[in-house]
């Protein structure tokens, strides 16, 4: 696997990438490169679009950066494990944190669901997508996770493919070894959905509906109650280590 360059700035561009291609920069990108990073024409950055891998690129422009010329590929496109993070939205900064950490942990899709005790009734999905891109830029991630519009939990469950494994992180579940539980479910699904509820917990009717789902694994995350954003990191770390791509498992 090609090594990562953690020193060069990385920039997501929504355009095809190929050698000698020229990519215009939008105002925010130009400001970031020119005024924040103080880069001028000729300076090199890394560009990616989530489809064509990562490319070395040189800044073009006279008074300010206004475009990139693509030089050579530094890493081929890779993929993310088929892990979706399903969650009850939080408010503002904590939602930003949770989205960023889910991307760093390798989630391929984000699905906000509305439950009885969800803290935030309005969800800014454009802000979520911006956080997805920023996390990918900062952490050397080549693929861009999808962000779904929020739907009620009942609708999400009725629409999700039945063959996927639903890992239901439930604070009311009996505490058992989560690694062993995940290992026992290794062949249980075609893709994985990891569900974290609101900090007020699930209502009893919601828990009953969840437990009636096919291919479900009810999982306790230890003997202590976690905040929802902490539970997200803990759950995704367990899933990626046992069922995801941390150990080259599928």
Tab-separated table of C-alpha atoms in Angstrom:
chain	number	residue	atom	x	y	z
A	1	UNK	CA	0.000	0.000	0.000
A	2	UNK	CA	1.450	3.429	-0.925
A	3	UNK	CA	2.537	5.486	2.049
A	4	UNK	CA	0.543	8.532	3.099
A	5	UNK	CA	1.967	12.035	2.773
A	6	UNK	CA	0.828	13.768	5.963
A	7	UNK	CA	2.728	16.989	5.284
A	8	UNK	CA	1.123	18.114	2.021
A	9	UNK	CA	-2.287	19.843	2.221
A	10	UNK	CA	-5.150	17.719	0.871
A	11	UNK	CA	-8.082	19.139	-1.040
A	12	UNK	CA	-11.350	17.515	-2.077
A	13	UNK	CA	-12.420	18.542	-5.584
A	14	UNK	CA	-15.672	17.528	-7.233
A	15	UNK	CA	-14.216	17.007	-10.693
A	16	UNK	CA	-12.611	14.144	-12.660
A	17	UNK	CA	-8.911	13.722	-11.924
A	18	UNK	CA	-6.350	12.669	-14.524
A	19	UNK	CA	-2.834	13.683	-15.487
A	20	UNK	CA	-2.623	17.221	-16.964
A	21	UNK	CA	-6.244	18.005	-16.083
A	22	UNK	CA	-6.921	21.559	-14.921
A	23	UNK	CA	-9.365	22.033	-12.052
A	24	UNK	CA	-10.812	25.454	-11.147
A	25	UNK	CA	-10.952	26.326	-7.444
A	26	UNK	CA	-14.014	27.795	-5.796
A	27	UNK	CA	-13.768	30.889	-3.602
A	28	UNK	CA	-13.471	28.984	-0.318
A	29	UNK	CA	-10.715	26.731	-1.677
A	30	UNK	CA	-8.834	29.706	-3.090
A	31	UNK	CA	-9.078	31.530	0.234
A	32	UNK	CA	-7.955	28.442	2.155
A	33	UNK	CA	-4.889	27.863	-0.006
A	34	UNK	CA	-3.909	31.492	-0.467
A	35	UNK	CA	-4.872	33.238	2.764
A	36	UNK	CA	-4.907	30.449	5.346
A	37	UNK	CA	-2.026	28.270	4.129
A	38	UNK	CA	-0.186	31.147	2.374
A	39	UNK	CA	0.478	29.058	-0.739
A	40	UNK	CA	1.206	30.640	-4.098
A	41	UNK	CA	1.391	29.458	-7.697
A	42	UNK	CA	3.667	26.450	-8.104
A	43	UNK	CA	3.101	25.078	-4.604
A	44	UNK	CA	1.942	21.468	-4.543
A	45	UNK	CA	-1.059	19.921	-2.826
A	46	UNK	CA	-2.820	16.560	-2.919
A	47	UNK	CA	-6.226	16.383	-4.605
A	48	UNK	CA	-8.903	13.679	-4.427
A	49	UNK	CA	-12.541	13.350	-5.465
A	50	UNK	CA	-13.656	10.085	-3.880
A	51	UNK	CA	-13.516	8.265	-7.241
A	52	UNK	CA	-10.143	8.591	-8.967
A	53	UNK	CA	-7.656	8.159	-6.138
A	54	UNK	CA	-5.261	10.793	-4.838
A	55	UNK	CA	-3.182	13.028	-7.127
A	56	UNK	CA	-0.300	15.437	-6.755
A	57	UNK	CA	-1.326	18.833	-8.074
A	58	UNK	CA	0.279	22.260	-8.520
A	59	UNK	CA	-1.470	25.540	-7.758
A	60	UNK	CA	-2.085	27.945	-10.640
A	61	UNK	CA	-2.957	31.629	-10.490
A	62	UNK	CA	-1.328	35.040	-10.586
A	63	UNK	CA	-2.654	37.162	-7.726
A	64	UNK	CA	-4.320	34.294	-5.876
A	65	UNK	CA	-4.765	30.527	-6.314
A	66	UNK	CA	-7.510	29.986	-8.862
A	67	UNK	CA	-6.879	26.467	-10.141
A	68	UNK	CA	-4.942	23.224	-9.957
A	69	UNK	CA	-3.032	21.367	-12.627
A	70	UNK	CA	-2.964	17.624	-11.964
A	71	UNK	CA	0.523	16.105	-12.106
A	72	UNK	CA	0.595	12.414	-11.132
A	73	UNK	CA	-1.310	9.897	-9.055
A	74	UNK	CA	0.036	9.237	-5.581
A	75	UNK	CA	-2.492	6.609	-4.444
A	76	UNK	CA	-5.109	4.556	-6.304
A	77	UNK	CA	-8.728	4.726	-5.236
A	78	UNK	CA	-9.665	2.412	-2.383
A	79	UNK	CA	-12.980	1.513	-0.817
A	80	UNK	CA	-14.585	1.619	2.595
A	81	UNK	CA	-15.987	-1.389	4.438
A	82	UNK	CA	-19.750	-1.721	4.075
A	83	UNK	CA	-20.435	-0.210	7.495
A	84	UNK	CA	-23.214	2.333	7.957
A	85	UNK	CA	-23.451	4.436	11.087
A	86	UNK	CA	-27.075	4.966	12.138
A	87	UNK	CA	-27.668	7.462	14.933
A	88	UNK	CA	-30.068	9.779	16.690
A	89	UNK	CA	-28.764	13.290	15.944
A	90	UNK	CA	-27.167	15.429	18.630
A	91	UNK	CA	-26.915	19.195	18.846
A	92	UNK	CA	-24.364	21.335	16.995
A	93	UNK	CA	-20.772	20.799	18.115
A	94	UNK	CA	-21.315	17.291	19.442
A	95	UNK	CA	-22.941	16.244	16.165
A	96	UNK	CA	-19.955	17.712	14.294
A	97	UNK	CA	-17.611	15.692	16.505
A	98	UNK	CA	-19.605	12.497	16.073
A	99	UNK	CA	-19.691	12.808	12.277
A	100	UNK	CA	-15.964	13.497	12.089
A	101	UNK	CA	-15.106	10.527	14.292
A	102	UNK	CA	-17.414	8.186	12.367
A	103	UNK	CA	-15.564	9.126	9.169
A	104	UNK	CA	-12.171	8.627	10.810
A	105	UNK	CA	-13.355	5.188	11.967
A	106	UNK	CA	-14.207	4.208	8.389
A	107	UNK	CA	-17.994	4.501	8.150
A	108	UNK	CA	-19.164	4.439	4.530
A	109	UNK	CA	-22.604	5.943	5.155
A	110	UNK	CA	-24.287	8.122	7.778
A	111	UNK	CA	-27.995	7.684	8.492
A	112	UNK	CA	-29.602	10.056	11.023
A	113	UNK	CA	-32.803	8.638	12.486
A	114	UNK	CA	-35.389	10.408	14.644
A	115	UNK	CA	-36.508	8.670	17.834
A	116	UNK	CA	-38.834	9.676	20.649
A	117	UNK	CA	-35.971	11.070	22.742
A	118	UNK	CA	-33.825	12.524	19.945
A	119	UNK	CA	-32.264	15.764	21.174
A	120	UNK	CA	-32.183	17.648	17.871
A	121	UNK	CA	-35.346	17.878	15.786
A	122	UNK	CA	-33.610	19.688	12.894
A	123	UNK	CA	-30.559	18.257	11.163
A	124	UNK	CA	-28.301	20.257	8.853
A	125	UNK	CA	-27.203	17.582	6.391
A	126	UNK	CA	-25.151	20.077	4.356
A	127	UNK	CA	-23.098	20.792	7.479
A	128	UNK	CA	-22.751	17.054	8.001
A	129	UNK	CA	-21.454	16.620	4.436
A	130	UNK	CA	-18.967	19.438	4.984
A	131	UNK	CA	-17.707	17.658	8.103
A	132	UNK	CA	-17.390	14.415	6.124
A	133	UNK	CA	-15.204	16.150	3.523
A	134	UNK	CA	-13.104	17.948	6.144
A	135	UNK	CA	-12.448	14.725	8.053
A	136	UNK	CA	-11.485	12.934	4.828
A	137	UNK	CA	-9.138	15.774	3.852
A	138	UNK	CA	-7.406	15.815	7.229
A	139	UNK	CA	-7.056	12.066	7.708
A	140	UNK	CA	-5.902	10.849	4.302
A	141	UNK	CA	-9.223	9.145	3.498
A	142	UNK	CA	-9.921	8.730	-0.226
A	143	UNK	CA	-13.602	7.752	-0.210
A	144	UNK	CA	-16.390	10.147	0.744
A	145	UNK	CA	-19.126	8.680	2.923
A	146	UNK	CA	-22.727	9.267	1.895
A	147	UNK	CA	-25.037	11.289	4.132
A	148	UNK	CA	-28.732	10.410	4.158
A	149	UNK	CA	-31.568	12.742	5.041
A	150	UNK	CA	-33.037	12.128	8.526
A	151	UNK	CA	-36.070	9.846	8.741
A	152	UNK	CA	-38.052	8.410	11.658
A	153	UNK	CA	-36.574	5.226	13.082
A	154	UNK	CA	-39.622	3.198	12.038
A	155	UNK	CA	-39.284	4.288	8.413
A	156	UNK	CA	-35.555	3.574	8.356
A	157	UNK	CA	-36.130	0.050	9.662
A	158	UNK	CA	-38.880	-0.612	7.127
A	159	UNK	CA	-36.647	0.475	4.223
A	160	UNK	CA	-33.271	-1.074	5.102
A	161	UNK	CA	-32.246	-4.302	3.275
A	162	UNK	CA	-33.132	-7.316	5.398
A	163	UNK	CA	-29.842	-9.073	4.626
A	164	UNK	CA	-27.733	-6.514	6.466
A	165	UNK	CA	-26.596	-7.139	10.030
A	166	UNK	CA	-28.087	-4.599	12.452
A	167	UNK	CA	-25.861	-4.046	15.484
A	168	UNK	CA	-28.177	-2.497	18.050
A	169	UNK	CA	-26.116	-0.855	20.786
A	170	UNK	CA	-28.489	-1.014	23.732
A	171	UNK	CA	-27.653	0.281	27.195
A	172	UNK	CA	-30.309	-2.072	28.587
A	173	UNK	CA	-28.693	-5.212	27.133
A	174	UNK	CA	-26.938	-7.733	29.345
A	175	UNK	CA	-23.234	-6.965	29.540
A	176	UNK	CA	-21.265	-9.675	27.763
A	177	UNK	CA	-17.953	-9.827	25.911
A	178	UNK	CA	-18.682	-7.627	22.858
A	179	UNK	CA	-15.763	-9.019	20.858
A	180	UNK	CA	-17.056	-12.568	21.261
A	181	UNK	CA	-20.580	-11.477	20.336
A	182	UNK	CA	-19.311	-9.836	17.153
A	183	UNK	CA	-17.169	-12.832	16.243
A	184	UNK	CA	-20.245	-15.059	16.531
A	185	UNK	CA	-22.049	-12.752	14.076
A	186	UNK	CA	-19.263	-12.708	11.488
A	187	UNK	CA	-21.299	-14.437	8.758
A	188	UNK	CA	-24.658	-13.045	9.774
A	189	UNK	CA	-25.135	-10.170	7.358
A	190	UNK	CA	-24.481	-8.594	3.988
A	191	UNK	CA	-23.174	-5.266	5.185
A	192	UNK	CA	-23.402	-3.832	8.681
A	193	UNK	CA	-25.538	-1.096	10.240
A	194	UNK	CA	-24.343	0.167	13.633
A	195	UNK	CA	-27.150	1.857	15.569
A	196	UNK	CA	-26.574	4.298	18.446
A	197	UNK	CA	-29.610	5.847	20.093
A	198	UNK	CA	-30.177	9.192	21.817
A	199	UNK	CA	-28.783	9.977	25.243
A	200	UNK	CA	-32.271	9.554	26.675
A	201	UNK	CA	-32.244	5.972	25.422
A	202	UNK	CA	-34.801	4.160	23.307
A	203	UNK	CA	-38.467	4.086	24.207
A	204	UNK	CA	-39.745	0.615	25.065
A	205	UNK	CA	-41.821	0.382	21.889
A	206	UNK	CA	-38.746	1.336	19.850
A	207	UNK	CA	-36.662	-1.319	21.592
A	208	UNK	CA	-39.376	-3.902	20.925
A	209	UNK	CA	-39.493	-2.916	17.239
A	210	UNK	CA	-35.717	-3.191	16.974
A	211	UNK	CA	-35.622	-6.618	18.567
A	212	UNK	CA	-38.089	-7.899	15.967
A	213	UNK	CA	-35.715	-7.045	13.109
A	214	UNK	CA	-34.052	-9.880	11.159
A	215	UNK	CA	-30.303	-10.403	11.553
A	216	UNK	CA	-29.980	-8.269	14.668
A	217	UNK	CA	-27.208	-8.297	17.267
A	218	UNK	CA	-28.063	-6.570	20.539
A	219	UNK	CA	-24.811	-5.303	21.982
A	220	UNK	CA	-23.857	-3.757	25.318
A	221	UNK	CA	-20.845	-1.459	25.314
A	222	UNK	CA	-19.596	-2.380	28.761
A	223	UNK	CA	-20.797	-1.721	32.312
A	224	UNK	CA	-20.811	2.094	32.110
A	225	UNK	CA	-23.243	4.429	30.375
A	226	UNK	CA	-21.540	6.494	27.665
A	227	UNK	CA	-22.485	9.700	26.008
A	228	UNK	CA	-23.769	9.099	22.505
A	229	UNK	CA	-20.692	10.526	20.779
A	230	UNK	CA	-18.409	8.365	22.940
A	231	UNK	CA	-20.557	5.305	22.247
A	232	UNK	CA	-20.174	5.960	18.511
A	233	UNK	CA	-16.389	5.729	18.698
A	234	UNK	CA	-16.478	2.663	20.972
A	235	UNK	CA	-18.982	0.777	18.820
A	236	UNK	CA	-17.301	1.552	15.498
A	237	UNK	CA	-13.896	0.587	16.896
A	238	UNK	CA	-15.235	-2.801	17.985
A	239	UNK	CA	-17.008	-3.426	14.694
A	240	UNK	CA	-14.051	-2.397	12.546
A	241	UNK	CA	-11.626	-4.498	14.590
A	242	UNK	CA	-13.746	-7.663	14.442
A	243	UNK	CA	-15.869	-7.383	11.272
A	244	UNK	CA	-14.389	-4.457	9.350
A	245	UNK	CA	-11.128	-3.696	7.629
A	246	UNK	CA	-8.810	-3.120	10.593
A	247	UNK	CA	-7.783	-6.749	10.491
A	248	UNK	CA	-8.393	-7.178	6.745
A	249	UNK	CA	-11.584	-9.024	7.580
A	250	UNK	CA	-14.865	-8.638	5.767
